[in-house]
Amino acid sequence: MDTFSIRGGTPLYGELHIQGAKNAALPILAATVLAGGSYTLYDVPHLLDIEVMLKILTSLGVQCEHKNSTVHVDTSNLTSCYVPHDLMGQMRSSIFLMGPMLARCGEIILSRPGGCAIGERRINLHYKGLEALGATIIEEEGYIRCQAAQLKGNSIFLDYPSVGATENIMMAAVRAEGETIIYNAAREPEIIDLQNFLNQLGARIRGAGTDTIVISGTQHLYPAEYRIIPDRIVTGTMILASAITKGEVTLTNVEPKHLISLLDLTSQSGVEIESTHDIMKVKTKRNYRAIDRIVTAPYPGFPTDMQAQMMAFLSLAEGCSIMKETVFEGRFRHVTELNRLGADIQIDLNTAFIRGVSKLSGTTVEATDLRAGAALILAGLAAEGETRVTGAHHIDRGYDAIEHQLASLGARITRLTNDPLLSTGI
Ligand code: EPZ
């Protein structure tokens, strides 16, 4: 169990290239089973979740290689339709294999996915969409058995604009007979990236980025090369890392239009950012203002994946902020840890009341999920003294060697492997 040790109080300065988007790369990797052949994907970050996805693909017979943020996969010869239980449980995105495998092989056997402990994380909408396309899905003895002799297009209304369900249905529908329409689809940039990738293979999809996506099925799909979009959540995290340390950081390989809601809020708080094409420069400022009210929402609303990081930033702003989490019912586990660092945050159901304090003080805190861990690192960068963040593996799921990224900007952060403090239970 690795731990990050951070000595706070150092403003960050310098330039950082933003990694490719985890939440675009994961469904796109799953989609490579749709058409047999050799694919090359660029800007794929080295993350635990990506490693697990490549292990799952390997277990299905795919040849995989990942070097220098480039992935080569050959899906010509699939040898299995069974996803090992231990791999399924390691992340939510393993569920993305359902659609593509049903489309390619007509069958897949898997178990319930794992993922960050941020709520129930139901998969009923995935089932609803795939069953509407003609799949039979049976859960028995801890396994999910999915079969479909031939998927057929249909109209599907999503009760909630689920990102994963939208992506799973898109991938299944590209090889279904006829036309599929997804109503109340998720509108995230990662959905657009998946559409662009699938159309590169020869699929016929339109409407991604809106709430209605139309897919015309085809059997003529071919492998391709593709570059993953920048990670908007890592971009937002690094913007706040610059601001919370009162530094001045330039971020390259960014897509400002994917961050409109975040940039509106950081501007309200007084963070000055110069954006040109794919570069953002975060200017330094002495103090930041609280934000009256923030509500997380599906895109283009304020992303739930930035909620914890924004809370860490606002814990040092002047005044009181209110943050309401509407996407996941259990995504406040970072609050107790931020308060251990000296923050003043109260929770009432799905609303957090953040009273800005003048300083945070380092201590040992625990990362309970990916973005909670990122928030604790941000807080540690600003706290006086040393902060130790345990559970580094949570953070490694979404940030590619975050200690190297931050250290390149002057942060005093190191990774402790098997931290002795932990072994003595301190
Ligand atoms: C994706 O998760 C992202 N993960 C999450 O990012 C992100 O927080 C989430 O979308 C929302 O933007 C990936 O893309 C790999 P959802 P996903 O289906 O697809 C409910 C991160 O930190 N729901 O949009 O699982 C669900 O319970 C991760 O990078 C159903 O009720 O999100 C939740 O309350 C965390 N039934 C809400 O919808 C379903 O069948 C949003 O879930 C599916 C979802």
CSV table of N, CA, C and O in Angstrom, one decimal, residues 347-420:
chain,number,residue,atom,x,y,z
A,347,ILE,N,-21.8,18.5,6.8
A,347,ILE,CA,-22.6,17.8,5.8
A,347,ILE,C,-24.0,17.7,6.3
A,347,ILE,O,-24.2,17.4,7.4
A,348,ASP,N,-25.0,18.0,5.4
A,348,ASP,CA,-26.4,17.7,5.6
A,348,ASP,C,-26.9,17.0,4.4
A,348,ASP,O,-27.1,17.6,3.4
A,349,LEU,N,-27.1,15.6,4.6
A,349,LEU,CA,-27.5,14.8,3.5
A,349,LEU,C,-26.6,14.9,2.3
A,349,LEU,O,-25.4,14.7,2.4
A,350,ASN,N,-27.0,15.4,1.1
A,350,ASN,CA,-26.1,15.5,0.0
A,350,ASN,C,-25.6,16.9,-0.3
A,350,ASN,O,-25.1,17.3,-1.4
A,351,THR,N,-25.6,17.7,0.8
A,351,THR,CA,-25.1,19.1,0.7
A,351,THR,C,-23.9,19.3,1.7
A,351,THR,O,-24.1,18.9,2.9
A,352,ALA,N,-22.9,19.9,1.3
A,352,ALA,CA,-21.7,20.2,2.2
A,352,ALA,C,-21.6,21.7,2.3
A,352,ALA,O,-21.8,22.5,1.4
A,353,PHE,N,-21.4,22.2,3.6
A,353,PHE,CA,-21.2,23.6,3.9
A,353,PHE,C,-19.8,23.8,4.2
A,353,PHE,O,-19.3,23.2,5.2
A,354,ILE,N,-19.1,24.6,3.4
A,354,ILE,CA,-17.6,24.7,3.5
A,354,ILE,C,-17.3,26.1,4.0
A,354,ILE,O,-17.6,27.1,3.3
A,355,ARG,N,-16.8,26.2,5.3
A,355,ARG,CA,-16.4,27.5,5.8
A,355,ARG,C,-14.9,27.7,5.6
A,355,ARG,O,-14.2,26.9,6.2
A,356,GLY,N,-14.5,28.6,4.8
A,356,GLY,CA,-13.1,28.8,4.5
A,356,GLY,C,-12.3,29.1,5.8
A,356,GLY,O,-12.7,29.8,6.7
A,357,VAL,N,-11.1,28.4,5.9
A,357,VAL,CA,-10.2,28.6,7.0
A,357,VAL,C,-8.9,29.3,6.5
A,357,VAL,O,-8.7,29.3,5.3
A,358,SER,N,-8.1,29.8,7.4
A,358,SER,CA,-6.9,30.5,7.0
A,358,SER,C,-5.8,29.6,6.7
A,358,SER,O,-4.9,29.9,5.9
A,359,LYS,N,-5.8,28.4,7.3
A,359,LYS,CA,-4.7,27.5,6.9
A,359,LYS,C,-5.1,26.0,7.2
A,359,LYS,O,-6.1,25.8,7.9
A,360,LEU,N,-4.4,25.1,6.6
A,360,LEU,CA,-4.6,23.7,6.8
A,360,LEU,C,-3.2,23.2,7.4
A,360,LEU,O,-2.2,23.8,7.2
A,361,SER,N,-3.3,22.1,8.2
A,361,SER,CA,-2.1,21.6,8.9
A,361,SER,C,-2.0,20.1,8.5
A,361,SER,O,-2.9,19.4,8.7
A,362,GLY,N,-0.8,19.8,8.1
A,362,GLY,CA,-0.5,18.4,7.6
A,362,GLY,C,-0.7,17.4,8.7
A,362,GLY,O,-0.4,17.6,9.8
A,363,THR,N,-1.2,16.2,8.2
A,363,THR,CA,-1.3,15.0,9.1
A,363,THR,C,-1.4,13.8,8.1
A,363,THR,O,-1.4,14.0,6.9
A,364,THR,N,-1.7,12.6,8.7
A,364,THR,CA,-1.9,11.5,7.8
A,364,THR,C,-3.4,11.3,7.5
A,364,THR,O,-4.2,11.3,8.5
A,365,VAL,N,-3.8,11.2,6.3
A,365,VAL,CA,-5.2,11.1,5.9
A,365,VAL,C,-5.3,9.9,4.9
A,365,VAL,O,-4.3,9.5,4.3
A,366,GLU,N,-6.5,9.4,4.7
A,366,GLU,CA,-6.7,8.3,3.8
A,366,GLU,C,-7.5,8.6,2.6
A,366,GLU,O,-8.6,9.2,2.7
A,367,ALA,N,-7.0,8.2,1.4
A,367,ALA,CA,-7.7,8.3,0.2
A,367,ALA,C,-8.7,7.1,0.1
A,367,ALA,O,-8.3,6.0,0.2
A,368,THR,N,-10.0,7.4,0.0
A,368,THR,CA,-11.0,6.4,0.0
A,368,THR,C,-11.5,6.1,-1.4
A,368,THR,O,-12.1,5.0,-1.7
A,369,ASP,N,-11.2,7.0,-2.4
A,369,ASP,CA,-11.6,6.7,-3.8
A,369,ASP,C,-10.7,7.7,-4.6
A,369,ASP,O,-10.0,8.5,-4.1
A,370,LEU,N,-10.8,7.5,-5.9
A,370,LEU,CA,-9.9,8.3,-6.8
A,370,LEU,C,-9.9,9.8,-6.6
A,370,LEU,O,-8.9,10.4,-6.4
A,371,ARG,N,-11.1,10.4,-6.7
A,371,ARG,CA,-11.1,11.9,-6.7
A,371,ARG,C,-11.0,12.4,-5.3
A,371,ARG,O,-10.5,13.5,-5.1
A,372,ALA,N,-11.4,11.6,-4.3
A,372,ALA,CA,-11.2,12.0,-2.9
A,372,ALA,C,-9.7,12.1,-2.6
A,372,ALA,O,-9.2,13.0,-2.0
A,373,GLY,N,-8.9,11.1,-3.2
A,373,GLY,CA,-7.5,11.1,-3.0
A,373,GLY,C,-6.9,12.3,-3.7
A,373,GLY,O,-6.0,12.9,-3.1
A,374,ALA,N,-7.4,12.7,-4.9
A,374,ALA,CA,-6.8,13.9,-5.5
A,374,ALA,C,-7.1,15.1,-4.7
A,374,ALA,O,-6.2,16.0,-4.6
A,375,ALA,N,-8.2,15.2,-4.1
A,375,ALA,CA,-8.6,16.3,-3.2
A,375,ALA,C,-7.6,16.4,-2.1
A,375,ALA,O,-7.1,17.5,-1.7
A,376,LEU,N,-7.3,15.3,-1.5
A,376,LEU,CA,-6.4,15.3,-0.3
A,376,LEU,C,-5.0,15.7,-0.7
A,376,LEU,O,-4.2,16.4,0.0
A,377,ILE,N,-4.6,15.3,-1.9
A,377,ILE,CA,-3.2,15.8,-2.4
A,377,ILE,C,-3.3,17.3,-2.6
A,377,ILE,O,-2.3,18.0,-2.2
A,378,LEU,N,-4.3,17.8,-3.2
A,378,LEU,CA,-4.4,19.3,-3.3
A,378,LEU,C,-4.3,20.0,-2.0
A,378,LEU,O,-3.6,21.0,-1.8
A,379,ALA,N,-5.1,19.5,-1.0
A,379,ALA,CA,-5.0,20.1,0.4
A,379,ALA,C,-3.6,20.0,0.9
A,379,ALA,O,-3.1,20.9,1.5
A,380,GLY,N,-3.0,18.8,0.7
A,380,GLY,CA,-1.6,18.7,1.3
A,380,GLY,C,-0.6,19.6,0.6
A,380,GLY,O,0.3,20.1,1.3
A,381,LEU,N,-0.8,20.0,-0.6
A,381,LEU,CA,0.0,20.9,-1.3
A,381,LEU,C,0.0,22.3,-0.7
A,381,LEU,O,1.0,23.1,-0.7
A,382,ALA,N,-1.2,22.6,0.0
A,382,ALA,CA,-1.4,23.9,0.6
A,382,ALA,C,-1.1,23.9,2.1
A,382,ALA,O,-0.9,24.9,2.7
A,383,ALA,N,-1.2,22.7,2.7
A,383,ALA,CA,-1.1,22.6,4.1
A,383,ALA,C,0.3,22.9,4.7
A,383,ALA,O,1.3,22.7,4.0
A,384,GLU,N,0.3,23.4,5.9
A,384,GLU,CA,1.6,23.6,6.6
A,384,GLU,C,2.1,22.2,7.0
A,384,GLU,O,1.4,21.3,7.4
A,385,GLY,N,3.4,22.0,6.9
A,385,GLY,CA,4.0,20.7,7.4
A,385,GLY,C,3.8,19.6,6.4
A,385,GLY,O,3.5,19.8,5.2
A,386,GLU,N,4.0,18.4,6.9
A,386,GLU,CA,3.9,17.2,6.0
A,386,GLU,C,2.5,16.6,6.1
A,386,GLU,O,1.9,16.4,7.2
A,387,THR,N,2.0,16.2,4.9
A,387,THR,CA,0.7,15.5,4.8
A,387,THR,C,1.0,14.1,4.2
A,387,THR,O,1.8,14.1,3.2
A,388,ARG,N,0.5,13.1,4.8
A,388,ARG,CA,0.7,11.7,4.2
A,388,ARG,C,-0.7,11.3,3.7
A,388,ARG,O,-1.6,11.3,4.5
A,389,VAL,N,-0.8,10.9,2.5
A,389,VAL,CA,-2.0,10.4,1.9
A,389,VAL,C,-1.9,8.9,1.6
A,389,VAL,O,-1.1,8.5,0.7
A,390,THR,N,-2.6,8.1,2.4
A,390,THR,CA,-2.5,6.7,2.2
A,390,THR,C,-3.5,6.3,1.1
A,390,THR,O,-4.3,7.1,0.7
A,391,GLY,N,-3.4,5.0,0.7
A,391,GLY,CA,-4.3,4.6,-0.4
A,391,GLY,C,-3.9,5.2,-1.8
A,391,GLY,O,-4.8,5.5,-2.6
A,392,ALA,N,-2.6,5.2,-2.0
A,392,ALA,CA,-2.2,5.9,-3.3
A,392,ALA,C,-2.7,5.1,-4.5
A,392,ALA,O,-2.9,5.7,-5.6
A,393,HIS,N,-3.0,3.8,-4.3
A,393,HIS,CA,-3.5,3.0,-5.5
A,393,HIS,C,-4.8,3.6,-6.0
A,393,HIS,O,-5.1,3.5,-7.2
A,394,HIS,N,-5.6,4.2,-5.1
A,394,HIS,CA,-6.9,4.8,-5.6
A,394,HIS,C,-6.5,5.9,-6.6
A,394,HIS,O,-7.2,6.1,-7.7
A,395,ILE,N,-5.5,6.7,-6.3
A,395,ILE,CA,-5.2,7.9,-7.1
A,395,ILE,C,-4.5,7.4,-8.4
A,395,ILE,O,-4.7,8.0,-9.5
A,396,ASP,N,-3.8,6.3,-8.3
A,396,ASP,CA,-3.1,5.8,-9.5
A,396,ASP,C,-4.1,5.3,-10.5
A,396,ASP,O,-3.7,5.0,-11.7
A,397,ARG,N,-5.3,5.1,-10.1
A,397,ARG,CA,-6.4,4.6,-11.1
A,397,ARG,C,-6.6,5.7,-12.1
A,397,ARG,O,-7.1,5.4,-13.2
A,398,GLY,N,-6.4,7.0,-11.8
A,398,GLY,CA,-6.9,8.0,-12.7
A,398,GLY,C,-5.8,9.1,-13.0
A,398,GLY,O,-6.0,9.9,-13.9
A,399,TYR,N,-4.7,9.1,-12.3
A,399,TYR,CA,-3.6,10.0,-12.5
A,399,TYR,C,-2.3,9.3,-12.8
A,399,TYR,O,-1.9,8.5,-12.0
A,400,ASP,N,-1.7,9.6,-14.0
A,400,ASP,CA,-0.5,8.9,-14.4
A,400,ASP,C,0.7,9.5,-13.7
A,400,ASP,O,1.2,10.6,-14.0
A,401,ALA,N,1.2,8.7,-12.7
A,401,ALA,CA,2.4,9.1,-11.9
A,401,ALA,C,2.2,10.6,-11.4
A,401,ALA,O,3.0,11.5,-11.7
A,402,ILE,N,1.2,10.8,-10.6
A,402,ILE,CA,0.8,12.2,-10.2
A,402,ILE,C,2.0,12.8,-9.4
A,402,ILE,O,2.2,14.0,-9.5
A,403,GLU,N,2.8,12.0,-8.7
A,403,GLU,CA,3.9,12.6,-8.0
A,403,GLU,C,4.9,13.2,-8.9
A,403,GLU,O,5.5,14.2,-8.6
A,404,HIS,N,5.1,12.5,-10.1
A,404,HIS,CA,6.1,13.1,-11.0
A,404,HIS,C,5.5,14.3,-11.7
A,404,HIS,O,6.2,15.3,-11.9
A,405,GLN,N,4.2,14.3,-12.0
A,405,GLN,CA,3.6,15.5,-12.6
A,405,GLN,C,3.7,16.7,-11.7
A,405,GLN,O,4.1,17.8,-12.1
A,406,LEU,N,3.4,16.5,-10.4
A,406,LEU,CA,3.4,17.6,-9.5
A,406,LEU,C,4.8,18.1,-9.2
A,406,LEU,O,5.2,19.2,-9.1
A,407,ALA,N,5.7,17.1,-9.0
A,407,ALA,CA,7.1,17.4,-8.7
A,407,ALA,C,7.8,18.2,-9.8
A,407,ALA,O,8.6,19.1,-9.6
A,408,SER,N,7.3,17.9,-11.1
A,408,SER,CA,7.9,18.7,-12.2
A,408,SER,C,7.5,20.2,-12.1
A,408,SER,O,8.1,21.0,-12.8
A,409,LEU,N,6.5,20.5,-11.3
A,409,LEU,CA,6.0,21.9,-11.1
A,409,LEU,C,6.6,22.4,-9.8
A,409,LEU,O,6.2,23.5,-9.4
A,410,GLY,N,7.5,21.7,-9.1
A,410,GLY,CA,8.1,22.2,-7.9
A,410,GLY,C,7.5,21.7,-6.6
A,410,GLY,O,7.9,22.0,-5.5
A,411,ALA,N,6.5,20.8,-6.7
A,411,ALA,CA,5.8,20.3,-5.5
A,411,ALA,C,6.8,19.4,-4.8
A,411,ALA,O,7.6,18.7,-5.4
A,412,ARG,N,6.8,19.4,-3.4
A,412,ARG,CA,7.6,18.5,-2.6
A,412,ARG,C,6.8,17.3,-2.3
A,412,ARG,O,6.1,17.2,-1.3
A,413,ILE,N,6.7,16.4,-3.2
A,413,ILE,CA,5.9,15.2,-3.1
A,413,ILE,C,6.6,13.9,-3.4
A,413,ILE,O,7.4,13.9,-4.4
A,414,THR,N,6.6,12.9,-2.6
A,414,THR,CA,7.3,11.6,-2.9
A,414,THR,C,6.3,10.5,-2.6
A,414,THR,O,5.3,10.6,-1.8
A,415,ARG,N,6.6,9.4,-3.3
A,415,ARG,CA,5.8,8.2,-3.0
A,415,ARG,C,6.5,7.3,-2.1
A,415,ARG,O,7.7,7.0,-2.3
A,416,LEU,N,5.9,6.9,-1.0
A,416,LEU,CA,6.5,6.0,0.0
A,416,LEU,C,5.9,4.6,-0.2
A,416,LEU,O,4.6,4.4,-0.1
A,417,THR,N,6.7,3.6,-0.5
A,417,THR,CA,6.2,2.3,-0.7
A,417,THR,C,6.2,1.5,0.6
A,417,THR,O,7.3,1.5,1.2
A,418,ASN,N,5.1,1.0,1.0
A,418,ASN,CA,5.0,0.3,2.3
A,418,ASN,C,5.5,1.2,3.4
A,418,ASN,O,6.5,0.9,4.1
A,419,ASP,N,4.9,2.3,3.6
A,419,ASP,CA,5.3,3.4,4.5
A,419,ASP,C,5.4,2.8,5.9
A,419,ASP,O,4.5,2.3,6.5
A,420,PRO,N,6.6,2.9,6.5
A,420,PRO,CA,6.8,2.3,7.9
A,420,PRO,C,5.8,2.9,8.9
A,420,PRO,O,5.4,2.2,9.8
